[in-house]
Coordinates of N, CA and C in Angstrom, one line a residue:
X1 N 81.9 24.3 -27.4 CA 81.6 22.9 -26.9 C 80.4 23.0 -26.0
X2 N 79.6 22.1 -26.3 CA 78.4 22.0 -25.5 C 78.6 21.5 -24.1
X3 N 77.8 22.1 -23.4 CA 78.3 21.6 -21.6 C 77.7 20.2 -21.4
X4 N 78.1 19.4 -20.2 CA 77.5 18.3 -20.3 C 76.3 18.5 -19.0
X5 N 75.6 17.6 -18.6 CA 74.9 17.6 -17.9 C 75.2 17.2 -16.3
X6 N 76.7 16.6 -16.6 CA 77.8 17.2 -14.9 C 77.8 18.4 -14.8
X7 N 77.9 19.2 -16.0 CA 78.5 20.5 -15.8 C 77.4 21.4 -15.3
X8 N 76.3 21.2 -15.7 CA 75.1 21.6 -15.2 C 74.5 21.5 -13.9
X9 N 74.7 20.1 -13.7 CA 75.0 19.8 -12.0 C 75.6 20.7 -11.1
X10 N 76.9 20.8 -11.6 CA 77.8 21.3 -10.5 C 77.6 22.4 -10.4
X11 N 77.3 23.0 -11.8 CA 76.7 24.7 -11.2 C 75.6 25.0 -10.8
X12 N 74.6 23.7 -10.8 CA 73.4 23.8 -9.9 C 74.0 23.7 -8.1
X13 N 74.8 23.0 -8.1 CA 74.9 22.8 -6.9 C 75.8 23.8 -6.8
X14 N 76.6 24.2 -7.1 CA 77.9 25.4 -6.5 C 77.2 26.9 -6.4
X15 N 76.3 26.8 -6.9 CA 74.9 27.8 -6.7 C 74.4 28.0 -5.5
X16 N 74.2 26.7 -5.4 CA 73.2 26.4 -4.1 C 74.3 26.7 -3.1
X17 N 75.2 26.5 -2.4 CA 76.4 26.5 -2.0 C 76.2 28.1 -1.4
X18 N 76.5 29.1 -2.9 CA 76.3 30.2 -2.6 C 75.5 30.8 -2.0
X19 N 74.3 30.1 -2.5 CA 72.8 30.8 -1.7 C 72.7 30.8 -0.4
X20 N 73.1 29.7 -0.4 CA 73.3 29.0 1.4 C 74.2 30.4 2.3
X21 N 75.1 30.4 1.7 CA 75.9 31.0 2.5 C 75.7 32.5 2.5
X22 N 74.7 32.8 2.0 CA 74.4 34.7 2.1 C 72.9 34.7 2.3
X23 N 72.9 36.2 2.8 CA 71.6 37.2 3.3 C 71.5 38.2 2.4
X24 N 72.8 38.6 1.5 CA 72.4 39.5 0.4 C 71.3 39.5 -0.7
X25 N 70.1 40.1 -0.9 CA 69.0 40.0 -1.6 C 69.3 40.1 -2.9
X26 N 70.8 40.6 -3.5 CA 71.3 40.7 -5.5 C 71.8 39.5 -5.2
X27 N 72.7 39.0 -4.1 CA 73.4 37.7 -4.0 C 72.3 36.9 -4.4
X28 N 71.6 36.5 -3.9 CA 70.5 35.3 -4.0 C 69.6 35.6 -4.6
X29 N 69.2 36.9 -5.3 CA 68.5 37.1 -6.2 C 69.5 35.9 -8.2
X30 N 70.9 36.6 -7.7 CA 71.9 36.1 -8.5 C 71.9 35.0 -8.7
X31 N 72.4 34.0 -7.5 CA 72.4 32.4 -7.5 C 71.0 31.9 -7.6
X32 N 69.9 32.4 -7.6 CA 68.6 32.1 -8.4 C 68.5 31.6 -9.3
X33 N 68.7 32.3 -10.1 CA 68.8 33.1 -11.9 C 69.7 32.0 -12.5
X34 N 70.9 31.9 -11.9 CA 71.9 30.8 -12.3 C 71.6 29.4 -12.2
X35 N 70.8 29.1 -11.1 CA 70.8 27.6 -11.2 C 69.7 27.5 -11.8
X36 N 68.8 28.2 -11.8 CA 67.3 28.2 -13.0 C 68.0 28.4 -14.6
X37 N 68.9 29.1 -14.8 CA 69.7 28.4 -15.9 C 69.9 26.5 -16.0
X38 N 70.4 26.8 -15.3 CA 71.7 25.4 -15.0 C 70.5 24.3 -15.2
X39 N 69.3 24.6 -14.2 CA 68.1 23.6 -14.5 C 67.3 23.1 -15.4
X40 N 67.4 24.2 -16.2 CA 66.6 24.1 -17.9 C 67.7 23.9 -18.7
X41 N 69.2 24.1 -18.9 CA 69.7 22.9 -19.5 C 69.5 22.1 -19.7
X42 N 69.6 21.2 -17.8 CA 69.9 20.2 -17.5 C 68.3 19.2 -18.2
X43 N 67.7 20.0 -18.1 CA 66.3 19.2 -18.0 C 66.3 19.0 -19.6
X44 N 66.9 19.2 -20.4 CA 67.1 18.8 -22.2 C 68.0 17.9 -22.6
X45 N 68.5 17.6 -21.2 CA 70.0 16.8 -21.7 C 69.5 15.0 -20.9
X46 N 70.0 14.2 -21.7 CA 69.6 12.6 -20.8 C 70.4 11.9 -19.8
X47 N 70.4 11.5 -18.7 CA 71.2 11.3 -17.9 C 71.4 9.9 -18.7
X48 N 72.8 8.9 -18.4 CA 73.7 8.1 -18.4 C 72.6 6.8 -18.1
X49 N 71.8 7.1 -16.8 CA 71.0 5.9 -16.3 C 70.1 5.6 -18.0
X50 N 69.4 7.1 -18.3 CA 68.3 7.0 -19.4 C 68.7 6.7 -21.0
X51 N 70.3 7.0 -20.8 CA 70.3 6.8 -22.3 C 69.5 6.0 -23.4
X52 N 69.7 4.4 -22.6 CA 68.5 3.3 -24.0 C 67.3 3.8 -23.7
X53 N 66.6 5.3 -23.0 CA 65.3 5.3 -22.7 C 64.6 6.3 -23.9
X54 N 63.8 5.8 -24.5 CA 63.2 6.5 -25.7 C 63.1 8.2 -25.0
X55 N 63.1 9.1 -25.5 CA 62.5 10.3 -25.3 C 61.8 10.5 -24.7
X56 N 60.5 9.9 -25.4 CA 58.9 10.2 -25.3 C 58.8 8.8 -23.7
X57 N 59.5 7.9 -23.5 CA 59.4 6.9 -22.3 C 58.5 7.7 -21.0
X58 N 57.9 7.0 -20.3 CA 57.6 7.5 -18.6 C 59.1 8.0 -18.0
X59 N 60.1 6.8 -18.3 CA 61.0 7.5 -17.5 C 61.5 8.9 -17.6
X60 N 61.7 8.9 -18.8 CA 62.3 10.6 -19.6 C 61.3 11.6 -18.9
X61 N 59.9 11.4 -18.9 CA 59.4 12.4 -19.2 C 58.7 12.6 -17.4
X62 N 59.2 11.3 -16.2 CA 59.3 11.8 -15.5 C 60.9 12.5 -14.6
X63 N 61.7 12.1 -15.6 CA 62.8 12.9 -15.5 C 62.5 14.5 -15.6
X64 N 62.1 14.4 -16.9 CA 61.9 16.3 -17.3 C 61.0 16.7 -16.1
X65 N 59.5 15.9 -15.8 CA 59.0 16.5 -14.5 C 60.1 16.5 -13.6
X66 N 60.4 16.3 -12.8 CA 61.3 16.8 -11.4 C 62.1 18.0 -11.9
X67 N 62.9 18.0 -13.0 CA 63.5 19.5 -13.3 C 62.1 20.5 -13.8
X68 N 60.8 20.5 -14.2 CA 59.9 21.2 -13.8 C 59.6 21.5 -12.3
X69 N 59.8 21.0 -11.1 CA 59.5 20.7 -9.9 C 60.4 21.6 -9.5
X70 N 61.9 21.6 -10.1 CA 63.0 22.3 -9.4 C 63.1 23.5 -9.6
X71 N 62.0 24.0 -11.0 CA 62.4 25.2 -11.8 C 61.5 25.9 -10.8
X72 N 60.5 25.4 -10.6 CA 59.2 26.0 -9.9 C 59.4 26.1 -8.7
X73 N 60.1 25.9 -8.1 CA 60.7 25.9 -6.5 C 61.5 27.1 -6.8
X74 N 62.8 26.8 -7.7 CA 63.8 28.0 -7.8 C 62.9 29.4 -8.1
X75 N 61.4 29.6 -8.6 CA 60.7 30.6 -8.9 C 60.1 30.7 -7.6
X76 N 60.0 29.9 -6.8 CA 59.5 30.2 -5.9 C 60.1 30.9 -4.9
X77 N 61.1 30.5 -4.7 CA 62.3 31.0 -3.5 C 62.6 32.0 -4.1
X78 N 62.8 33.2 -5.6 CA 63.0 34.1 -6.4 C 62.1 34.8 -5.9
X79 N 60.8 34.6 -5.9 CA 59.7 35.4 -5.7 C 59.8 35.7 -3.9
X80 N 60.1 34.9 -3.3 CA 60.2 35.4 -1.9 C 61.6 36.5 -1.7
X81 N 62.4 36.0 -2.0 CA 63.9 37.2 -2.2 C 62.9 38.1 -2.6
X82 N 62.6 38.8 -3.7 CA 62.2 39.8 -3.9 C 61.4 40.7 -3.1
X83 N 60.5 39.9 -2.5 CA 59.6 40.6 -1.4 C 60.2 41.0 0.2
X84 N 61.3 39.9 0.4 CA 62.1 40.5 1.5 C 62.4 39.6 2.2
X85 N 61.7 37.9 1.9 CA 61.3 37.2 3.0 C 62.5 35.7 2.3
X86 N 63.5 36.1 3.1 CA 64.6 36.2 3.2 C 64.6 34.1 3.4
X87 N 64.5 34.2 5.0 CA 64.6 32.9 5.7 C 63.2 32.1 4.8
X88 N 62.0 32.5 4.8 CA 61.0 31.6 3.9 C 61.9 31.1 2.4
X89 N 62.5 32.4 2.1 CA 63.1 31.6 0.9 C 64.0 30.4 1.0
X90 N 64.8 30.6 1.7 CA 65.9 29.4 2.2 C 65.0 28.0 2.4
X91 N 63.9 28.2 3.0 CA 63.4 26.9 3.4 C 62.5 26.4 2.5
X92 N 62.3 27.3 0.9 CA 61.8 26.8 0.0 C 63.3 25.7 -0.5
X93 N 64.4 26.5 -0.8 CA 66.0 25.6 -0.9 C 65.9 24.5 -0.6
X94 N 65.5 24.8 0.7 CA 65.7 23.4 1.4 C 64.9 22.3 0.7
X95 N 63.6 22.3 0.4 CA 62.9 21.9 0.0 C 62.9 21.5 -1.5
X96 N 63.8 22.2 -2.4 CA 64.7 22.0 -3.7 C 65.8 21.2 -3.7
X97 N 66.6 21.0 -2.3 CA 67.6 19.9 -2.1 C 66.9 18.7 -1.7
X98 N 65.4 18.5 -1.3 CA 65.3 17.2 -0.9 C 65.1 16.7 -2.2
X99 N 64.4 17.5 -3.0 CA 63.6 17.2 -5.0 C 65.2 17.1 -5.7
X100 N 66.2 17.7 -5.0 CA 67.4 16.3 -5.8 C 67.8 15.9 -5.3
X101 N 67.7 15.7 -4.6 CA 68.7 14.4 -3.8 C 67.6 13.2 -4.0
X102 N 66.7 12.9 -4.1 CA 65.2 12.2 -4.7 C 65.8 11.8 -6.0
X103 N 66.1 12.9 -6.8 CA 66.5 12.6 -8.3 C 67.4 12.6 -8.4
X104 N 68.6 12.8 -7.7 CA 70.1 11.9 -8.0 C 70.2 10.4 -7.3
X105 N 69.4 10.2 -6.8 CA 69.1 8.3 -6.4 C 68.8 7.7 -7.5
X106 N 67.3 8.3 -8.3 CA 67.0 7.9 -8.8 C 67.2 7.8 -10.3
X107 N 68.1 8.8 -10.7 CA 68.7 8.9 -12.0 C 70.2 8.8 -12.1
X108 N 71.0 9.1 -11.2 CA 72.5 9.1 -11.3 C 72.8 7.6 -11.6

């Protein structure tokens, strides 16, 4: 069964959740990796608001931008875990929770 694009949600966010709550560098190296899954799903699938919206529409395709926005943030915060720089990554996060909560106003 194919997941839906709640389901993608939730494990973007139950990710985030996890990240939040650890300093382990495999931990958050981990919940990375997962919601940069969960994000490129999500970013092929049409939300409920877009459905009558052609594909190819501005809206669709600034939908798919913002899950570009998210993926490149989540690479971003990835690339700092790696290096060591622990708290800069977090406040890239942070900076990934304002890019949805922006796009759950505007698309939920």
């Amino acid at each position: 069964m194919a997941e839906t694009l709640s389901h993608d949600m939730k494990t973007l966010n139950g990710t985030l959740r996890t990240f939040e709550q650890s300093n382990d560098p495999t931990q958050l190296k981990d919940a990375l990796n997962i919601m940069r899954a969960a994000a490129q799903k999500a970013q092929g699938k049409t939300p409920r608001k877009l459905r009558d919206s052609p594909q190819q529409s501005p809206e669709m395709q600034q939908y798919r931008h913002t899950y570009d926005k998210l993926i490149q943030q989540i690479d971003e915060a990835l690339a700092l875990v790696e290096q060591g720089q622990i708290d800069d990554a977090k406040k890239v996060v942070n900076a990934l929770k304002i890019t949805r909560d922006i796009a759950h106003k505007t698309y939920r």
